mmCIF file of C-alpha atoms and ligand atoms in Angstrom:
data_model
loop_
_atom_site.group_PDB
_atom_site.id
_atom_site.type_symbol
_atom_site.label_atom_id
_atom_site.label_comp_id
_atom_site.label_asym_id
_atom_site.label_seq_id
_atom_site.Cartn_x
_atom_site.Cartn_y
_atom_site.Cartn_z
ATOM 1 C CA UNK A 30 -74.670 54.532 108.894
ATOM 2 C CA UNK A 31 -78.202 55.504 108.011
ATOM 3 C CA UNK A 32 -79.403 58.514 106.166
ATOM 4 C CA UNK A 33 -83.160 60.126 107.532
ATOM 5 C CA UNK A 34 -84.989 62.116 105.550
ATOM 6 C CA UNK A 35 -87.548 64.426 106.469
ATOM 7 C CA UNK A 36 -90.927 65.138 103.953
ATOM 8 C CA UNK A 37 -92.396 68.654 104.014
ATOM 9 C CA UNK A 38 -90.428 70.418 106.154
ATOM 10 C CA UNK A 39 -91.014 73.626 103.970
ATOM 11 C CA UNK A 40 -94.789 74.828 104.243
ATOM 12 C CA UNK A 41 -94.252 76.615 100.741
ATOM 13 C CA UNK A 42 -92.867 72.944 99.199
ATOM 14 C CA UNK A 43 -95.695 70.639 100.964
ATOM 15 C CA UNK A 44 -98.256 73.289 99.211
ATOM 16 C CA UNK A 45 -96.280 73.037 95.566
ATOM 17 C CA UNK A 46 -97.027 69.496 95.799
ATOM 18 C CA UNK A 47 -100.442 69.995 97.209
ATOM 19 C CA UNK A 48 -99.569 68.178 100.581
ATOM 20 C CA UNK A 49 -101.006 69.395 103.835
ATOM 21 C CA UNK A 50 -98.295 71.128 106.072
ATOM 22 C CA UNK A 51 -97.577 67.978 108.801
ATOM 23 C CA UNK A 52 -98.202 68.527 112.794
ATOM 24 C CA UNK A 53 -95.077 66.230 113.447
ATOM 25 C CA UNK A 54 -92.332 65.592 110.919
ATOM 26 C CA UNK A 55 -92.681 62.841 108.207
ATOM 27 C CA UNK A 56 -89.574 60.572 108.186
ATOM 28 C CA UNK A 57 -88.243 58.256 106.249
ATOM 29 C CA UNK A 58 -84.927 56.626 105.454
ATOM 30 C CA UNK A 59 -82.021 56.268 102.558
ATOM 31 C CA UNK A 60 -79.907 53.132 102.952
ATOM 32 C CA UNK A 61 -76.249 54.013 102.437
ATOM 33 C CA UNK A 62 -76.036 53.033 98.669
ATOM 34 C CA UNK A 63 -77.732 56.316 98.287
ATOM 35 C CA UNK A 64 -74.857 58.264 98.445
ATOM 36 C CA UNK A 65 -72.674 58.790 95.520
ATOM 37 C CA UNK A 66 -69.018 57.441 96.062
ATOM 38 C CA UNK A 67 -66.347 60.063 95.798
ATOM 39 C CA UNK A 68 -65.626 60.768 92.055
ATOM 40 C CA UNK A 69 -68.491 58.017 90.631
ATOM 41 C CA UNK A 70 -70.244 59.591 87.790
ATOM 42 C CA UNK A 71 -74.571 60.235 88.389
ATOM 43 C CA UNK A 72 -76.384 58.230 85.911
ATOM 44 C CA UNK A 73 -80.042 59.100 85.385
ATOM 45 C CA UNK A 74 -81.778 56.187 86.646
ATOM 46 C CA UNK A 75 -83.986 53.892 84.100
ATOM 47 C CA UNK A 76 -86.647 53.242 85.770
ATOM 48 C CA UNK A 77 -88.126 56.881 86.078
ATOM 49 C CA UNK A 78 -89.255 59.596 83.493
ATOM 50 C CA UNK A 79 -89.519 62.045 85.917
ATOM 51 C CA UNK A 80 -86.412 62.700 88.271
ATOM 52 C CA UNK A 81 -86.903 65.416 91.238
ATOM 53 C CA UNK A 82 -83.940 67.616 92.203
ATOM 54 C CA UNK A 83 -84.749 68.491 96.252
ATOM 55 C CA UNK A 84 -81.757 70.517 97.451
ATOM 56 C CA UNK A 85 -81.570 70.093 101.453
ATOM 57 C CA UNK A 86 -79.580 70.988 104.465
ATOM 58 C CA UNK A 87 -77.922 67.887 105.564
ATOM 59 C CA UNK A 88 -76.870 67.770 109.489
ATOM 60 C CA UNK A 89 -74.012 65.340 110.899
ATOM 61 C CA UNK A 90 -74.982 63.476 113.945
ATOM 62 C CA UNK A 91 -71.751 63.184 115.846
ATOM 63 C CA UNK A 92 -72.726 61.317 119.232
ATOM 64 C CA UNK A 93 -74.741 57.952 119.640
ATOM 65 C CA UNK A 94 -78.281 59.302 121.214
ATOM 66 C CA UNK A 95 -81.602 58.168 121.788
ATOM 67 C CA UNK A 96 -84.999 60.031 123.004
ATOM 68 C CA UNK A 97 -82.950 63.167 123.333
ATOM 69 C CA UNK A 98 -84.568 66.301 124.206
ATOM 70 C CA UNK A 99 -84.629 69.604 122.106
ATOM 71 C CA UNK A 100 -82.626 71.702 124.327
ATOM 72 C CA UNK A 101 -80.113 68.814 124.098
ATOM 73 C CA UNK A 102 -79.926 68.107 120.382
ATOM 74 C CA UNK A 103 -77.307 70.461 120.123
ATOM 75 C CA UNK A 104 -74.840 68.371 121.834
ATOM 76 C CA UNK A 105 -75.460 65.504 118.900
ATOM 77 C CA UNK A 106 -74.240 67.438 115.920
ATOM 78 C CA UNK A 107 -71.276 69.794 114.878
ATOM 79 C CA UNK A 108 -71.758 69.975 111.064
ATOM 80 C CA UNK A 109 -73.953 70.917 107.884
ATOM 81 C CA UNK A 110 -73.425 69.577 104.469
ATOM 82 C CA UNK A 111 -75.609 70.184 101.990
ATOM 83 C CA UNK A 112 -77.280 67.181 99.865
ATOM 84 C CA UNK A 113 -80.100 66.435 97.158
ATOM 85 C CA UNK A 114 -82.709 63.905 97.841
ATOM 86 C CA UNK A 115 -83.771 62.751 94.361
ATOM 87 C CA UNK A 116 -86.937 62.032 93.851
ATOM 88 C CA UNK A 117 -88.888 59.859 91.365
ATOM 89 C CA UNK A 118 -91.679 61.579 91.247
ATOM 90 C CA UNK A 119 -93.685 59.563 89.314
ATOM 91 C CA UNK A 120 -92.923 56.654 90.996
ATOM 92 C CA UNK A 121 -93.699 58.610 94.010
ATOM 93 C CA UNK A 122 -97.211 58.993 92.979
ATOM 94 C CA UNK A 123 -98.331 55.843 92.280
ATOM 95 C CA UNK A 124 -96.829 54.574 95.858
ATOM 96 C CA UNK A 125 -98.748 57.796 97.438
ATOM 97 C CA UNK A 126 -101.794 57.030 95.392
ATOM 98 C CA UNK A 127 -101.811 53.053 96.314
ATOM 99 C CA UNK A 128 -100.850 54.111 99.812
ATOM 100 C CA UNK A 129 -97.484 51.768 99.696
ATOM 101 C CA UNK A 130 -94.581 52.681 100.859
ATOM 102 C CA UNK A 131 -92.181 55.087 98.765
ATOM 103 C CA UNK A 132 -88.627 54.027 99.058
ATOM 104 C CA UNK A 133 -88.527 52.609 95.353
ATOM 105 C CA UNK A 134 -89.152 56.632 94.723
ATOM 106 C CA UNK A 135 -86.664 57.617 96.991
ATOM 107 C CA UNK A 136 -84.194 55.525 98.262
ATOM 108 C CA UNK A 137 -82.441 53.614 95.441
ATOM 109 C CA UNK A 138 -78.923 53.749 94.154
ATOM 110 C CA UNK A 139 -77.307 57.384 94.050
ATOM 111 C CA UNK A 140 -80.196 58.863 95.560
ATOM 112 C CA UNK A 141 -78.373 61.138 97.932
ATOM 113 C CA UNK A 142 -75.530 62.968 96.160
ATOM 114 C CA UNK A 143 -74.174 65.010 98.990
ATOM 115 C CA UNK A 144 -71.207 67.732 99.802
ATOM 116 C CA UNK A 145 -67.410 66.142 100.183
ATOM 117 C CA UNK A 146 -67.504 69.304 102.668
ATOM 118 C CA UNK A 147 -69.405 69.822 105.752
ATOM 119 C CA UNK A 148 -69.342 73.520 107.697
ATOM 120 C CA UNK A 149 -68.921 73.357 111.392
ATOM 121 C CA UNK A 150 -71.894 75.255 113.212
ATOM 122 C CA UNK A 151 -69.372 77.056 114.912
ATOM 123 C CA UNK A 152 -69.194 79.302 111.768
ATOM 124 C CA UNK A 153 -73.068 79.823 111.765
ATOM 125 C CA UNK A 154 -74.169 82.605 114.244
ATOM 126 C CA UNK A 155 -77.728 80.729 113.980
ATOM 127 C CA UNK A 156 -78.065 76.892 111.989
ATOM 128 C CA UNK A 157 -82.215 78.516 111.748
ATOM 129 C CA UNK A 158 -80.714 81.420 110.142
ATOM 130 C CA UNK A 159 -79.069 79.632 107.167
ATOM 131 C CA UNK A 160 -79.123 80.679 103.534
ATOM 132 C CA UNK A 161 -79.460 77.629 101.028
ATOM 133 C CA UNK A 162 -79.623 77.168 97.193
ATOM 134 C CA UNK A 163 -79.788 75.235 93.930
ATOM 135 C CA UNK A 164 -78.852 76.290 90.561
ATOM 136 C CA UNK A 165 -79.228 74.080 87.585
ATOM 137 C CA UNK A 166 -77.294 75.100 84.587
ATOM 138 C CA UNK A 167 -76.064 78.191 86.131
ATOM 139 C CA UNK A 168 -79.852 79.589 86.995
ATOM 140 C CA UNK A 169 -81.405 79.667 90.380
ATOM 141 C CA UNK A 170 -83.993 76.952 90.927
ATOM 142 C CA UNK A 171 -84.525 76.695 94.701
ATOM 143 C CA UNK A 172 -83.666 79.406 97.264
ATOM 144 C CA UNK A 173 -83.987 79.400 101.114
ATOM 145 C CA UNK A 174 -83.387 79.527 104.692
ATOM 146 C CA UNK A 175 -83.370 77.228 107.235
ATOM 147 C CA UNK A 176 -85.823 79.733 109.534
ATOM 148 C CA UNK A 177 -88.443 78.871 107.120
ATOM 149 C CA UNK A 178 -88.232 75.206 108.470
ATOM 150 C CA UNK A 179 -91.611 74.113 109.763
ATOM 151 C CA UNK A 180 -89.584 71.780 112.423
ATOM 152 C CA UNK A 181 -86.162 73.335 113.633
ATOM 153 C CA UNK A 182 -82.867 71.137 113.775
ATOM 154 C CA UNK A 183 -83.328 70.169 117.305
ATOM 155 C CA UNK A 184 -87.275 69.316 117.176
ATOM 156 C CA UNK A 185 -85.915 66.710 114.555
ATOM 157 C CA UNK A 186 -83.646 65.386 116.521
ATOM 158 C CA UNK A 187 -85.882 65.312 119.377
ATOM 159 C CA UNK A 188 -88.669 63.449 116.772
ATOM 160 C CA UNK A 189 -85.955 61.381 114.887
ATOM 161 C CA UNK A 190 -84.330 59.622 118.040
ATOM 162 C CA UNK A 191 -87.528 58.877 119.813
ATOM 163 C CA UNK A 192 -87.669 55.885 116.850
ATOM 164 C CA UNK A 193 -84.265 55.476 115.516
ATOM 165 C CA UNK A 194 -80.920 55.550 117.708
ATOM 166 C CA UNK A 195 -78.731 57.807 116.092
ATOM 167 C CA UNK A 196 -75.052 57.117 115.457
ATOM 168 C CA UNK A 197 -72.246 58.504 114.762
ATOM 169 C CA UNK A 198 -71.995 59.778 110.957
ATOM 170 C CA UNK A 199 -75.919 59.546 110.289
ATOM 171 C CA UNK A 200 -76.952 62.039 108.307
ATOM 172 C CA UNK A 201 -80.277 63.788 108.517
ATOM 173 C CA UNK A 202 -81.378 65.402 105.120
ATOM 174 C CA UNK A 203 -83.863 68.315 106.819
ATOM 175 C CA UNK A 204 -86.391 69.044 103.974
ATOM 176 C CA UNK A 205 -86.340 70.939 100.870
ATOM 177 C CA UNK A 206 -87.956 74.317 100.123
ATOM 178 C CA UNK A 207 -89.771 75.219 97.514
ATOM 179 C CA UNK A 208 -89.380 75.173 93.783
ATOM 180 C CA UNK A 209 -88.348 70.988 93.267
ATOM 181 C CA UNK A 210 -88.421 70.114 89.080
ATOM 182 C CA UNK A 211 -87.383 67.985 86.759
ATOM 183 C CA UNK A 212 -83.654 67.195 85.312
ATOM 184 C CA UNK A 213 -82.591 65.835 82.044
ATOM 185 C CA UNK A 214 -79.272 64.228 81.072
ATOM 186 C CA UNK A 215 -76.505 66.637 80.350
ATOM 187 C CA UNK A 216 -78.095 69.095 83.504
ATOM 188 C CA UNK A 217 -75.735 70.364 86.047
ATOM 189 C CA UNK A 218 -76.362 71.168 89.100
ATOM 190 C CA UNK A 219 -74.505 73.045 92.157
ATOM 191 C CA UNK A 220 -75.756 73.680 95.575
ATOM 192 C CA UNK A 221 -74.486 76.089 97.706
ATOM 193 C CA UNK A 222 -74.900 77.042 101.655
ATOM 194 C CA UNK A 223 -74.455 80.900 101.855
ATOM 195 C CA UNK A 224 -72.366 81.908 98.744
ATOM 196 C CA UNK A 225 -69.689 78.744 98.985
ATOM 197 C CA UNK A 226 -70.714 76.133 96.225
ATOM 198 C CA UNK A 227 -70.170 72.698 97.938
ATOM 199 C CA UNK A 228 -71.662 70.241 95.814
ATOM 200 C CA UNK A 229 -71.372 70.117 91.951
ATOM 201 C CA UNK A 230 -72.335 67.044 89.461
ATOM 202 C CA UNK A 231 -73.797 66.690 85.751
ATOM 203 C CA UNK A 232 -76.693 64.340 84.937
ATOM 204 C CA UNK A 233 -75.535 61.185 82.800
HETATM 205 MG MG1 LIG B 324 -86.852 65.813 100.368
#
């Protein structure tokens, strides 16, 4: 099982970090000790002084596929979770300002706390017309919908499988919006698609 992530998929959140809004999708991946085992406690990691929340809607692949067009993506997934790609974002920096690769920033241990839950897109009249959000400590700190994606669901799985056969269970995190900050130990956070709450965790 892999998990790909995609980079400024929100035009609002590449700006916020002063990126440049991307003519294809930047990828990357997660290995799978990024997710958080059911019931395992998050610990903030030691190696960072600056931990990014980036709340994102997290799509099931449920069919092996490669090179598959956009008006066929559909056929390749059946659910949305919702997940958080933590960030070190000062570790982030460096690798962006050396121009080395960012995984240390992205993909280590625990990185990818996602939903037990995932919603089949039969209950969606539109997966582009989902509403999204993060609150930490009980305020709002990232609100959105998935129409404000700058590549839809299927144009990443279009983009995705042209370089990476997708399997069963993969999980594609599709890009946070706006509105990505810090957390310190003792924060909470909850994530919610629409007004159900699906994911909920304290910092350690
Ligand atoms: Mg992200």
């Amino acid at each position: 099982m892999k998990i790909i992530c995609i980079g400024r998929n929100y035009a609002e959140h590449a700006k916020e970090l002063g990126n440049e809004v991307p003519d294809k999708p930047v990828i990357f991946l997660k290995p799978d000790t990024a997710l958080i085992p059911k019931g395992h406690p998050f610990f903030y990691p030691s190696f960072t002084k600056d931990l990014h929340y980036e709340v994102e809607i997290v799509v099931k692949i449920s069919r092996v596929g490669k090179v598959i067009e956009e008006r066929f993506a559909p056929k390749y997934y059946s659910e949305v979770g919702i997940g958080i790609d933590f960030t070190a974002r000062d570790l982030q920096q460096q690798c962006k300002e050396k121009g080395r690769p960012w995984e240390i920033a992205k993909a280590f241990d625990f990185s990818a706390p996602l939903s037990q839950t995932f919603i089949p897109i039969t209950q969606f009249d539109d997966v582009q017309n989902i509403d999204f959000s993060l609150k930490k400590n009980g305020v709002v700190v990232q609100e959105d919908n998935t129409k404000n994606m700058v590549f839809s669901i299927n144009r990443l799985i279009k983009e995705v499988s042209e370089v990476f056969t997708l399997k069963m269970g993969d999980l594609i995190f599709t890009g946070t919006p706006k509105g990505v900050g810090s957390v310190v130990v003792g924060d909470v956070l909850e994530a919610y698609i629409g007004d159900r709450m699906l994911l909920k965790f304290k910092i350690n």
